[in-house]
Coordinates of C-alpha atoms in Angstrom, one line a residue:
X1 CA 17.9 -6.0 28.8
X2 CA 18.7 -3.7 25.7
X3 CA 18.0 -4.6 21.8
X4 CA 21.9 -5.5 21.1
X5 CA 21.8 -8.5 23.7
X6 CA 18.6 -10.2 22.3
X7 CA 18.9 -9.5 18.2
X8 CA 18.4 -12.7 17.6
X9 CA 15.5 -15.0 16.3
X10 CA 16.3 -18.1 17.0
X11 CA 12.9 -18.8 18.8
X12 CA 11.1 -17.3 16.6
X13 CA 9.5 -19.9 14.2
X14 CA 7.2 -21.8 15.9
X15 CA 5.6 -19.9 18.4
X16 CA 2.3 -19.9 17.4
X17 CA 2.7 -24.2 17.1
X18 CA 3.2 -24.2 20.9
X19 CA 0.7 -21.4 22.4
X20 CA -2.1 -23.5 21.5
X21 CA -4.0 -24.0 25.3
X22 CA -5.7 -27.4 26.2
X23 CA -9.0 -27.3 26.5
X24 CA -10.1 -24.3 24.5
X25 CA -11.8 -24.4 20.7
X26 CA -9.2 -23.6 17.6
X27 CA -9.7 -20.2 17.2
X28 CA -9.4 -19.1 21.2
X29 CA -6.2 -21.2 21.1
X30 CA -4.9 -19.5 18.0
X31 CA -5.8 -16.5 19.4
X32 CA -3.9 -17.0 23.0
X33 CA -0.8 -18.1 20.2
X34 CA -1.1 -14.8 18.6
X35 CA -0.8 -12.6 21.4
X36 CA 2.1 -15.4 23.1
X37 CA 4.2 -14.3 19.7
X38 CA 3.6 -10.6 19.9
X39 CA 4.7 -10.5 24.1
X40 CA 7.6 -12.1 22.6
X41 CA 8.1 -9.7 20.3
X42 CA 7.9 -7.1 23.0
X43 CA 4.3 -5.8 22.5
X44 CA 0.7 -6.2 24.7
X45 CA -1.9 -6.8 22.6
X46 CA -3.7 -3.6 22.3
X47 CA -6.1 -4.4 19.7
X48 CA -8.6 -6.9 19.0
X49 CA -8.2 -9.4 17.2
X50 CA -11.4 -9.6 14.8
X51 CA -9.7 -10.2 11.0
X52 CA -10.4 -13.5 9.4
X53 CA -7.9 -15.0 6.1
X54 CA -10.9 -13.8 3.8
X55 CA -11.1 -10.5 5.5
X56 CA -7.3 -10.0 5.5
X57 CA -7.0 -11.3 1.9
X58 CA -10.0 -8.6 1.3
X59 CA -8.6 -5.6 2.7
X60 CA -5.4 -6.0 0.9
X61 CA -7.2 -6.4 -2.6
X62 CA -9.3 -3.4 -1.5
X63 CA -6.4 -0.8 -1.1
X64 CA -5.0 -2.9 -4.3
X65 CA -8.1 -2.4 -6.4
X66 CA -7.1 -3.3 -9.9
X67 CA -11.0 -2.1 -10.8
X68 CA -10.5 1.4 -9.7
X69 CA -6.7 1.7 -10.6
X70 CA -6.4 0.5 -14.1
X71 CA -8.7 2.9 -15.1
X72 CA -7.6 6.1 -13.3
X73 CA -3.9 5.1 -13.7
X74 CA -4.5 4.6 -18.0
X75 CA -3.0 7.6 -18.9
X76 CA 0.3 6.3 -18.0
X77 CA 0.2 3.5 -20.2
X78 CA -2.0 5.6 -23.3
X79 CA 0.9 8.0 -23.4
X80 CA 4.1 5.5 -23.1
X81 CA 3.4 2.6 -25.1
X82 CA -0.4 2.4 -26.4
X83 CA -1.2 -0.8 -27.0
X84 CA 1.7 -2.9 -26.1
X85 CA 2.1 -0.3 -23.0
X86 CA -1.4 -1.4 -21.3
X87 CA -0.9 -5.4 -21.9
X88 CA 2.4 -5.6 -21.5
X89 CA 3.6 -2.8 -19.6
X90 CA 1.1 -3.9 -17.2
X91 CA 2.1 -8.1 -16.6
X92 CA 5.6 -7.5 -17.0
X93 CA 5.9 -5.2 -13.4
X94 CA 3.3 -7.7 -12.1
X95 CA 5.6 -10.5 -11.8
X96 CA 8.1 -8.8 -10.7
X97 CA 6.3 -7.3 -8.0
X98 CA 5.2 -10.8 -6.9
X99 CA 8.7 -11.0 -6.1
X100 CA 8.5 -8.5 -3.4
X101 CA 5.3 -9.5 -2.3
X102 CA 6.2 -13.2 -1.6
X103 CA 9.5 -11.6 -0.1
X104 CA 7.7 -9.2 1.9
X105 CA 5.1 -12.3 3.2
X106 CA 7.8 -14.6 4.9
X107 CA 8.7 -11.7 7.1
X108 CA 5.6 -10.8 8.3
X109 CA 5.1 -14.7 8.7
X110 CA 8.1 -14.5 10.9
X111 CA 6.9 -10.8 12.9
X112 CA 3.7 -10.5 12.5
X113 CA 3.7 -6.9 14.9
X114 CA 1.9 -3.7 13.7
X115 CA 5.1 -2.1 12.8
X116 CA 5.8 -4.2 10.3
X117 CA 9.0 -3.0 8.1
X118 CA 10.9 -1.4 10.2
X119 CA 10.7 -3.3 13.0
X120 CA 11.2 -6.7 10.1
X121 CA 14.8 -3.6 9.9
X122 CA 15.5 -3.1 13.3
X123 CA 15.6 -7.0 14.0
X124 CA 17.4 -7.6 10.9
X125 CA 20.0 -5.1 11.0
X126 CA 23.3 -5.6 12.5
X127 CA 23.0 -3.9 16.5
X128 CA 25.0 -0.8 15.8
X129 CA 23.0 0.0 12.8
X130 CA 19.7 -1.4 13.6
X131 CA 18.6 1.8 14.8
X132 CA 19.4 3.7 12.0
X133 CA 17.9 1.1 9.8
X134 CA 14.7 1.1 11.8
X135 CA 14.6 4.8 11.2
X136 CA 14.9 5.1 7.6
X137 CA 12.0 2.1 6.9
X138 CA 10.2 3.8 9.1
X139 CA 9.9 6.8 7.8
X140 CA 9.9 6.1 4.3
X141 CA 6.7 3.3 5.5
X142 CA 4.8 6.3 7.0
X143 CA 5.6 9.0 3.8
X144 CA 4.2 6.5 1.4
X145 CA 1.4 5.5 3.7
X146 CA -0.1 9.5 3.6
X147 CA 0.7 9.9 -0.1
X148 CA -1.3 7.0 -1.1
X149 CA -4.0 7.7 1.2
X150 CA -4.0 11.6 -0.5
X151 CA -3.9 10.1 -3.8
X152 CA -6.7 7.8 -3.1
X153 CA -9.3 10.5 -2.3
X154 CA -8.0 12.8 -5.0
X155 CA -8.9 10.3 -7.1
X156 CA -12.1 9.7 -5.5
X157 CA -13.2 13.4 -6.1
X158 CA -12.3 13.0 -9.6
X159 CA -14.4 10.3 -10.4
X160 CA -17.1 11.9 -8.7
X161 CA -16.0 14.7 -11.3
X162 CA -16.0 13.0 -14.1
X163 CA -19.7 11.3 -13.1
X164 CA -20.9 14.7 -13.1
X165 CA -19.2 16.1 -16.1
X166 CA -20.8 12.6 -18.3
X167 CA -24.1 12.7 -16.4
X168 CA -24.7 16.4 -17.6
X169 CA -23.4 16.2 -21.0
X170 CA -20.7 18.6 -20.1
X171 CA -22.8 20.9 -18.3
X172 CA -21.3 20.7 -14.9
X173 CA -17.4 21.1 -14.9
X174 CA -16.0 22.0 -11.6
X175 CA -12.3 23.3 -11.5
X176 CA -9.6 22.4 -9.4
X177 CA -10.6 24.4 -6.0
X178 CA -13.6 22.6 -5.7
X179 CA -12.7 19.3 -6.6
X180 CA -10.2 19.8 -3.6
X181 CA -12.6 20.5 -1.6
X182 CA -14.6 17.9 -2.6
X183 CA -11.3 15.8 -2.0
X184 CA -11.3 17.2 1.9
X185 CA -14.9 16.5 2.5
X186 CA -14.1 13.0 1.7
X187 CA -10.8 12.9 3.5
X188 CA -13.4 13.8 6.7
X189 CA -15.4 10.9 5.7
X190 CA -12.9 8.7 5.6
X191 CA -11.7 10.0 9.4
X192 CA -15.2 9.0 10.8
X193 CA -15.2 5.7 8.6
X194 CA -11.5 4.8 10.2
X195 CA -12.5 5.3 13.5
X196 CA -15.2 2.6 13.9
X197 CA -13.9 -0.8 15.0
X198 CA -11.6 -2.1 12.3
X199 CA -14.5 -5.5 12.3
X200 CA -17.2 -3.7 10.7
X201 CA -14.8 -2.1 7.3
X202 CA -13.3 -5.8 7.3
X203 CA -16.7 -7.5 7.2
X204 CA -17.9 -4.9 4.1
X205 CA -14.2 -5.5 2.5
X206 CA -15.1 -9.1 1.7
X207 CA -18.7 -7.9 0.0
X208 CA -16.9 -5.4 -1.7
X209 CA -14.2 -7.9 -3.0
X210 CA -17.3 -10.0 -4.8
X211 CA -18.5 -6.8 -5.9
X212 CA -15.1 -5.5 -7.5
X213 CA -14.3 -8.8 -8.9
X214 CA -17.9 -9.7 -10.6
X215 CA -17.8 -5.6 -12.1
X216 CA -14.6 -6.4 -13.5
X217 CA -15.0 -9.5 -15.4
X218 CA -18.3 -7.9 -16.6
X219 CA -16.9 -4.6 -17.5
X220 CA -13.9 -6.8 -19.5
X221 CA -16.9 -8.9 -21.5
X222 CA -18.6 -5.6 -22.1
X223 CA -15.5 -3.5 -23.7
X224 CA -14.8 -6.1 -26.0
X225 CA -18.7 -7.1 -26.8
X226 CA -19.8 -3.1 -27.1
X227 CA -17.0 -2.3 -29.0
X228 CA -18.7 -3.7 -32.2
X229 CA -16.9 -2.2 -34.9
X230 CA -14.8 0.1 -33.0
X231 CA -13.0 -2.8 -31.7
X232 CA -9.2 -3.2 -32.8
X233 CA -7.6 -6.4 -34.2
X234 CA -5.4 -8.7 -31.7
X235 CA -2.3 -7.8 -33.6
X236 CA -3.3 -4.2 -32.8
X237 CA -4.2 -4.9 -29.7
X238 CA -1.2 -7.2 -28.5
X239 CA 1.5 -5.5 -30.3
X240 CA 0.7 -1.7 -31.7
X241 CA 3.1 0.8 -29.8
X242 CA 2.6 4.5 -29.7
X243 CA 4.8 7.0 -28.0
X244 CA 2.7 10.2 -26.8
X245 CA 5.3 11.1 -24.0
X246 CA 7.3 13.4 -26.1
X247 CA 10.3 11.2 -25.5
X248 CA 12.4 10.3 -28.6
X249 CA 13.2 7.3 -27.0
X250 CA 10.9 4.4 -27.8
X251 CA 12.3 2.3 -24.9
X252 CA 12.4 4.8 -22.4
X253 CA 8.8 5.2 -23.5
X254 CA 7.6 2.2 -22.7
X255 CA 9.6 1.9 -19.5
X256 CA 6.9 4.7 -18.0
X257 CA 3.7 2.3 -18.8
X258 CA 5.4 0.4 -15.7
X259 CA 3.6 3.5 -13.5
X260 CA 0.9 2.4 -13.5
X261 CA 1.4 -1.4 -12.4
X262 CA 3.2 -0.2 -10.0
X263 CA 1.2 2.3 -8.1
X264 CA -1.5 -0.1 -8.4
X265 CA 0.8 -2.2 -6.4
X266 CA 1.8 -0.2 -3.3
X267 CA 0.0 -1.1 -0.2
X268 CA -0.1 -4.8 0.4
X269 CA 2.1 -4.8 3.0
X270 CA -1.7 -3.5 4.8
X271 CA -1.9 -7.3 6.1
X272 CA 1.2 -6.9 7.9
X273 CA 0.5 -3.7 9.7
X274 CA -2.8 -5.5 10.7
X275 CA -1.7 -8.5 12.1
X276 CA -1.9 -7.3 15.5
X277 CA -5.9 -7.3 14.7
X278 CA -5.7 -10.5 12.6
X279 CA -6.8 -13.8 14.2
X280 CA -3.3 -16.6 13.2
X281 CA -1.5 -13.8 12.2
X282 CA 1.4 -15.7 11.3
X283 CA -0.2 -17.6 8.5
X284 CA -3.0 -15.5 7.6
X285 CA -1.3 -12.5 6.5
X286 CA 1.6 -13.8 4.3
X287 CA -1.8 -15.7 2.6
X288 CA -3.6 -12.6 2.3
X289 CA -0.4 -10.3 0.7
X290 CA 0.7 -13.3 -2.1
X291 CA -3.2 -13.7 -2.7
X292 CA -4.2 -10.7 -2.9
X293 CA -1.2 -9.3 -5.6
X294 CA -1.4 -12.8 -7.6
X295 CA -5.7 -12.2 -8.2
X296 CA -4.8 -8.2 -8.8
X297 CA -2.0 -8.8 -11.6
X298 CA -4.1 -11.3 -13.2
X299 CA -7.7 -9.5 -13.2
X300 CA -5.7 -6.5 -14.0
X301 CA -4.3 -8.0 -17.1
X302 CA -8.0 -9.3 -18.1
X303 CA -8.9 -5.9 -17.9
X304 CA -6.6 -3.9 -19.8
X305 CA -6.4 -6.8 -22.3
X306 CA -10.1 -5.9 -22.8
X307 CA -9.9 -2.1 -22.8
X308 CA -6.6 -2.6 -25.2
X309 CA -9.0 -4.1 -27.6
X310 CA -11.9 -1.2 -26.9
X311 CA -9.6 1.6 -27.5
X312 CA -9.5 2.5 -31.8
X313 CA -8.2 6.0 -31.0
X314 CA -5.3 6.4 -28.1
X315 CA -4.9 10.4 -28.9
X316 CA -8.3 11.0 -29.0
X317 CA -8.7 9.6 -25.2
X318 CA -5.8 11.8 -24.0
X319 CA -7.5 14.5 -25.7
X320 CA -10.8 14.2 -23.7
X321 CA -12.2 17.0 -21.2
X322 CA -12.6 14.8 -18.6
X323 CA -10.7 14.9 -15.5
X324 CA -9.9 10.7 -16.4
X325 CA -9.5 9.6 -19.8
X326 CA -11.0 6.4 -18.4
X327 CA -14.0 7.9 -18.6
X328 CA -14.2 8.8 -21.8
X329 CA -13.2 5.3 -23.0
X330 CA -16.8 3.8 -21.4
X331 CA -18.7 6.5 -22.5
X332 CA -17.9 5.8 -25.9
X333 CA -18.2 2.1 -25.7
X334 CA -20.6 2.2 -23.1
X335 CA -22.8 5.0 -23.6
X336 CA -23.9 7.5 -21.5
X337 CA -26.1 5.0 -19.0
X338 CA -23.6 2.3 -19.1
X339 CA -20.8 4.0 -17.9
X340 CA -22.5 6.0 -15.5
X341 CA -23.9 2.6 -13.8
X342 CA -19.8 1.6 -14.3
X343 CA -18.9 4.5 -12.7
X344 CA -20.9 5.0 -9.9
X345 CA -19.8 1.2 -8.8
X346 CA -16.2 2.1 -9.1
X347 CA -16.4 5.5 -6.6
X348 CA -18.3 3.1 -4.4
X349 CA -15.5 0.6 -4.8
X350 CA -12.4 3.3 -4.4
X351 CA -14.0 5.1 -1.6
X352 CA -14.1 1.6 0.1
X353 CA -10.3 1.0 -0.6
X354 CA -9.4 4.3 0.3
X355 CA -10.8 3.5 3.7
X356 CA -9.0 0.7 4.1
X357 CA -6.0 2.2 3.3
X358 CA -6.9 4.5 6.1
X359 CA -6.7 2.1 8.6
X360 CA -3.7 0.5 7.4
X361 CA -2.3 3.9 7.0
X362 CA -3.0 5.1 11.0
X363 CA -1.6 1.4 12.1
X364 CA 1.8 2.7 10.5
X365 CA 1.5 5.8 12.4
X366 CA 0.4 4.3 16.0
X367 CA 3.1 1.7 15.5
X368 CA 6.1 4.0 14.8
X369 CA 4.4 6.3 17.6
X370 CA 4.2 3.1 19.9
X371 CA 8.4 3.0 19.5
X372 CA 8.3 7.0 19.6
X373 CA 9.5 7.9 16.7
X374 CA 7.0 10.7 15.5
X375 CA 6.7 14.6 16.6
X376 CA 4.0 14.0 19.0
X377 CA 4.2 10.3 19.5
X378 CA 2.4 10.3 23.3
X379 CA -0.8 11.6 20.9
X380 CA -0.1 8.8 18.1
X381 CA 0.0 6.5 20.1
X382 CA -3.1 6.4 22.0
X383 CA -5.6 3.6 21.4
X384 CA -9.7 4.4 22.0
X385 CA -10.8 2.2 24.8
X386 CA -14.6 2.0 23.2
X387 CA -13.4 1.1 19.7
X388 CA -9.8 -0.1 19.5
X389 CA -8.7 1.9 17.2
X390 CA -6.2 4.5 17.5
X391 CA -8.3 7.4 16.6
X392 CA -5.9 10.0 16.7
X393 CA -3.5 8.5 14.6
X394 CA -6.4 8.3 11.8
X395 CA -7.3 12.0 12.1
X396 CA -3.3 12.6 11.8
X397 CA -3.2 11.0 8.3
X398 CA -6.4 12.8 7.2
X399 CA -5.3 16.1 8.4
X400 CA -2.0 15.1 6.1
X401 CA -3.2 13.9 2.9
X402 CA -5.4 17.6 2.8
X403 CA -2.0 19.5 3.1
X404 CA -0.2 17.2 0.5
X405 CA -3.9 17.6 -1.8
X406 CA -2.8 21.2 -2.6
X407 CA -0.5 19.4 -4.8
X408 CA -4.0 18.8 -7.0
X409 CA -3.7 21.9 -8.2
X410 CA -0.8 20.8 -10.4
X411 CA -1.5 19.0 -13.5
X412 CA 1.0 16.6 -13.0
X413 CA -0.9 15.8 -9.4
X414 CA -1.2 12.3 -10.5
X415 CA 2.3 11.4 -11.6
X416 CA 3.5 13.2 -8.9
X417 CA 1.3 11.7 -5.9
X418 CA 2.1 8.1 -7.6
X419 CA 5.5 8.3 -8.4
X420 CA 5.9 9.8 -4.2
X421 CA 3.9 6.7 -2.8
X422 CA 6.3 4.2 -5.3
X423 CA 9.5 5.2 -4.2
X424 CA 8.5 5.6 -0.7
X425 CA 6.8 2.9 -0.2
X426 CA 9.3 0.1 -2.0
X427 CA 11.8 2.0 -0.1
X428 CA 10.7 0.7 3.0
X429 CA 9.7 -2.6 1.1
X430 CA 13.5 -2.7 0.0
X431 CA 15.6 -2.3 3.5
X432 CA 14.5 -5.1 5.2
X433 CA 14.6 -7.7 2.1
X434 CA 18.5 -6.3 1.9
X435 CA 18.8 -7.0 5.6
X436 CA 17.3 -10.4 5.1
X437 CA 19.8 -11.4 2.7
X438 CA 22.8 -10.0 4.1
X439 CA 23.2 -9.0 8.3
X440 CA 19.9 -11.0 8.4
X441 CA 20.5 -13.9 6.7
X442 CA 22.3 -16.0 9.6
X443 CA 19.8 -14.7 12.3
X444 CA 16.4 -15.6 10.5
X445 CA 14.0 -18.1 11.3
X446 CA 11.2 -18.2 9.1
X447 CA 7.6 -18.2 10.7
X448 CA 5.2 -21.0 8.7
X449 CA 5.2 -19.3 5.5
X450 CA 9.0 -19.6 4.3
X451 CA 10.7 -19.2 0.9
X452 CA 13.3 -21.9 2.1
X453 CA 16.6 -22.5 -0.2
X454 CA 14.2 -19.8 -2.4
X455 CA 15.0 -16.9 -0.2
X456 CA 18.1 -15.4 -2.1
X457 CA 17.0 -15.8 -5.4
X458 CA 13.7 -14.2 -4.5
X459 CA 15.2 -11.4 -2.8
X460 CA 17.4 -10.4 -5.4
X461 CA 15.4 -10.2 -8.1
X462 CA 13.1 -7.5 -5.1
X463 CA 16.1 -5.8 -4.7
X464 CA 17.2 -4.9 -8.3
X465 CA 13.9 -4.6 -9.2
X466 CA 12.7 -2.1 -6.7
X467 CA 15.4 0.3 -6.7
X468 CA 14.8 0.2 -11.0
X469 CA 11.2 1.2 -10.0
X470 CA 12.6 3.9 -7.5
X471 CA 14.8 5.7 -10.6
X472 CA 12.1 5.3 -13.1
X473 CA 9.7 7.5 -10.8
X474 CA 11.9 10.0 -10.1
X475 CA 11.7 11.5 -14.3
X476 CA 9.2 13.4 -15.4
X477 CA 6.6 11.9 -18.1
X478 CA 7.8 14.9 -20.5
X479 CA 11.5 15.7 -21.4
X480 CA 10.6 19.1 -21.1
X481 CA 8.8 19.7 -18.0
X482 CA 7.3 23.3 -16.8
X483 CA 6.1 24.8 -13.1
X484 CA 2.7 22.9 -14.3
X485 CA 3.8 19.3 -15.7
X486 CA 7.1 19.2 -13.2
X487 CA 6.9 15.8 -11.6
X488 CA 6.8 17.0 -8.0
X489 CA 7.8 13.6 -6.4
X490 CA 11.3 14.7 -5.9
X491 CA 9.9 17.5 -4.0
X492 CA 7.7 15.4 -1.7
X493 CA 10.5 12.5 -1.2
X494 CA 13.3 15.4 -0.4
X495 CA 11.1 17.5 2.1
X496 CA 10.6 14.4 4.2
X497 CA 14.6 13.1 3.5
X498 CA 15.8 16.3 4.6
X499 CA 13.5 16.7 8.2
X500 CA 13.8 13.2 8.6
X501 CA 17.8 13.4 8.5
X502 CA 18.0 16.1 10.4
X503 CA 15.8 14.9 13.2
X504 CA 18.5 11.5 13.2
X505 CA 21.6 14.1 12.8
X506 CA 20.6 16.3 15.5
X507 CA 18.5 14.4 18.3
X508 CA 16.8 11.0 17.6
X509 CA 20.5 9.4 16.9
X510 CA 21.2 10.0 20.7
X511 CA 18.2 8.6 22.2
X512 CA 16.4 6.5 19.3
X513 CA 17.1 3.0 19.9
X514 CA 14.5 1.2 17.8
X515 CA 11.1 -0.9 18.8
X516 CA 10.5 -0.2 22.2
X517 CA 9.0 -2.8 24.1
X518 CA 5.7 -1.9 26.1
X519 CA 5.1 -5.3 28.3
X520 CA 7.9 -6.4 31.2
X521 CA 9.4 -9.6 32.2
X522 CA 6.7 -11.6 34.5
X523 CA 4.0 -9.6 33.1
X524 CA 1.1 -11.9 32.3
X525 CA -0.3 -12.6 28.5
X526 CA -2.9 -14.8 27.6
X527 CA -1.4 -18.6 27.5
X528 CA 1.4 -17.7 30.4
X529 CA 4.1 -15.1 31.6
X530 CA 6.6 -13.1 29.5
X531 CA 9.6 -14.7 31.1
X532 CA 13.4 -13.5 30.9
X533 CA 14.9 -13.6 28.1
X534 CA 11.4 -13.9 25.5
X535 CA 11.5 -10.1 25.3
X536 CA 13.5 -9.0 22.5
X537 CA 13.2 -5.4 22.0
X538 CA 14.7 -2.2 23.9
X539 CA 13.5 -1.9 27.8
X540 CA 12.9 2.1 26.9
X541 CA 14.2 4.8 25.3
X542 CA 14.3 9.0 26.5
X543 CA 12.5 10.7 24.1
X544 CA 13.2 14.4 24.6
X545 CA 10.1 16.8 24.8

């Protein structure tokens, strides 16, 4: 049976309805219904299945973390816009990007499998170019996946710079080599943390989402109560614009505030990569991605509304010695112990994202290894028979993010490593929303979340919008960049282009074939057999050594 004969979906909408078994409570049915749908989407479950809505919903807002983010990505909006770029250049990507998210939720509603986008591409592609289209989502999905893991813990060890420089009155100022390897060290960390059973970092997600959420509102209440007299007017606050980019163009300006929305905003597609682990997949991870950006752009907005008010002087805070102007904004409002309590909550609260974007991360990885598709897939691949996790794959996208780190000792690290993990990431984001409205569109049969007569509307407005997002993170934030301030994202997103084209030019076009199914015909799965014909997925595919 080969991938060209079975692209269709025709079955695919209501499996989970009709796995239920007799006789068993809900959550063993829904389980035996999960692991019916992913036979029939050519996969064994390998994994268990211990994620909950709440947890689901709190790992995505984890790797979201609109605490942590907002404050580490504020340069972007200080420089390109002031005022008007933190509250509006922060809502007006957010509903956009809700967009994407509820576009991205009625696939994974419909394929709720590890692999997530590309295989959403594969099955949505038309059979002579599903392949190809599998590829490209892929390896875009993966690219982004280790940038924003990298980016995560360089922005851990700058926090944890910053704490020190404010906790000793400037005494303590490390430089960039040992704040990278204060970034490895946690990037270690974060390999030990990833290879416990996916359960335990799901259970401390949802305490850590009532911790993020309850600093938030109180840090919000704070700015604006501390400020005292330093606090700005609302006209000021709501409409004041200030261009520190170097840009003559006001417009163009402002159009760079949308950074920082948008790397906020990469990574929610963590519920669909999980799903294999998540108990009524199908319904519970669409929930958990529209959830979990709808509470982010919201408490984001509350946030920089409040720091927006807080802030009297936006070139005095891009003047600061700190490592993260952020920083210098609640020592000043804050004072020395307020901020540090701040602080420290938020490298707690980061640290715990990051390592959720670890595990969402090495599911990408062991996914696209499962199908073969990675250098060294038969190592990728492998899944720990004590914890259920594929270990390997973890220590893979740790051993990554410390090679792409040297890019720390740039001083555009930041625009660089967010820009990369935008454009790679909504790339893969992009392809199979085009493929749903186009090759797709006929095929389709929405799981239980579904956009309905919705869909095309919806996915235009993802389309056109992502692939603005794409160009606008390819410029520099200067017009006249140097070695030092060159935004490096071009550099990141070609290397990986170029050995990913190759690699399809020269071998993988011959033998790559797409998802590769890993469970036969007659094979049993809890609630029955995989008969002929429920397997929809290539029967192998010769990899060469």
């Amino acid at each position: 049976m080969s991938f060209d004969e079975k692209h269709d979906l025709k079955t695919f909408g209501n499996e989970v309805e009709e796995a239920g078994l007799d006789g068993q409570d809900s959550m063993t049915a829904v389980r035996h219904a999960d692991d019916v749908l992913l036979a029939k989407l050519g996969y064994r479950r390998e994994f268990t299945r211990q994620i909950s809505l709440i947890e689901s919903t709190a790992i995505v807002f984890s790797i979201l973390t609109p605490l942590v983010s907002i404050t580490v990505s504020l340069p972007f909006p200080l420089a390109s816009g002031g005022h008007i770029g933190m509250v509006f250049g922060w809502i007006i990507p957010c509903l956009f990007t809700l967009s994407v998210a509820a576009a991205m939720a009625e696939l994974t509603s419909a394929m709720p499998t590890s692999g997530g986008l590309y295989y959403f591409s594969a099955r949505l592609a038309p059979p002579r170019w599903a392949p190809l289209a599998c590829w490209i989502t892929g390896w875009a999905n993966v690219t982004g996946q280790v940038v924003l893991m990298c980016s995560s813990d360089y922005l851990t060890a700058n926090m944890i710079v910053t704490a020190l420089n404010a906790g000793s009155d400037g005494a303590i100022k490390l430089g960039l080599g040992p704040t990278y390897g204060l970034m490895l060290a946690i990037l270690v960390s974060h390999g030990i943390v990833c290879s416990f059973k996916t359960g335990i970092l799901a259970r401390i997600n949802v305490y850590y989402v009532i911790l993020n959420v309850g600093t938030l509102l109180a840090l919000s209440i704070a700015l604006i109560v501390c400020s005292g007299e330093q606090r700005v007017s609302a006209k000021t606050a709501f409409t004041k614009f200030e261009n520190n980019t170097g840009w003559t163009n006001d417009s163009w300006a402002f159009l760079l505030s949308f950074i920082a929305p948008m790397w906020t905003m990469v990574g929610f597609d963590s519920a669909a990569h999980l799903s294999e682990e998540t108990a009524g997949a199908a319904r519970v991870a669409p929930i958990a991605i529209v959830s979990a950006v709808a509470a982010t752009s919201l408490l984001g907005w509350i946030l920089f509304i409040a720091i927006s008010f807080a802030t009297a002087s936006i070139p005095a805070l891009l003047a600061t010695d700190f490592p993260i102007p952020g920083g210098q904004l609640y020592l000043d409002v804050l004072g020395k112990q307020g901020m540090l309590v701040v602080w420290s909550i938020m490298i707690v609260a980061l640290y715990v994202g990051a390592a959720a974007q670890g595990v969402d991360a090495s599911r990408v990885v062991f996914a696209f290894s499962r199908d073969n598709a990675l250098p060294g897939s038969k190592y990728w691949k492998r899944v720990n028979s004590r914890t259920h996790t594929p270990i390997h794959a973890v220590w893979l996208i740790m051993v990554l993010s410390g090679i792409l780190g040297l890019l720390s000792f740039s001083a555009s690290a930041l625009s660089s490593l967010a820009g990369a993990s935008v454009i790679a990431l909504y790339t893969s984001y992009n392809m199979p929303i085009i493929l749903r409205l186009t090759s797709g569109r006929r095929t389709f049969v929405p799981g239980p979340f579904s956009l309905g007569r919705w869909y095309m509307p919806v996915g235009i407005v993802s389309i056109t919008w992502t692939a603005f997002v794409i160009m606008l993170c390819l410029f520099p934030t200067n017009p006249n960049p140097n070695a030092d301030t060159m935004n490096y994202t071009v550099v990141v997103i070609m290397a990986v282009f170029l050995f990913a084209s190759l690699s399809w030019i020269f071998s993988a076009r011959k033998w790559f074939k797409g998802p590769v199914r890993n469970i036969g015909e007659g094979e049993n799965v809890p609630g029955g057999l995989v008969e002929k014909g429920d397997v929809r997925v290539n029967d192998s595919q010769e990899v060469p050594e």
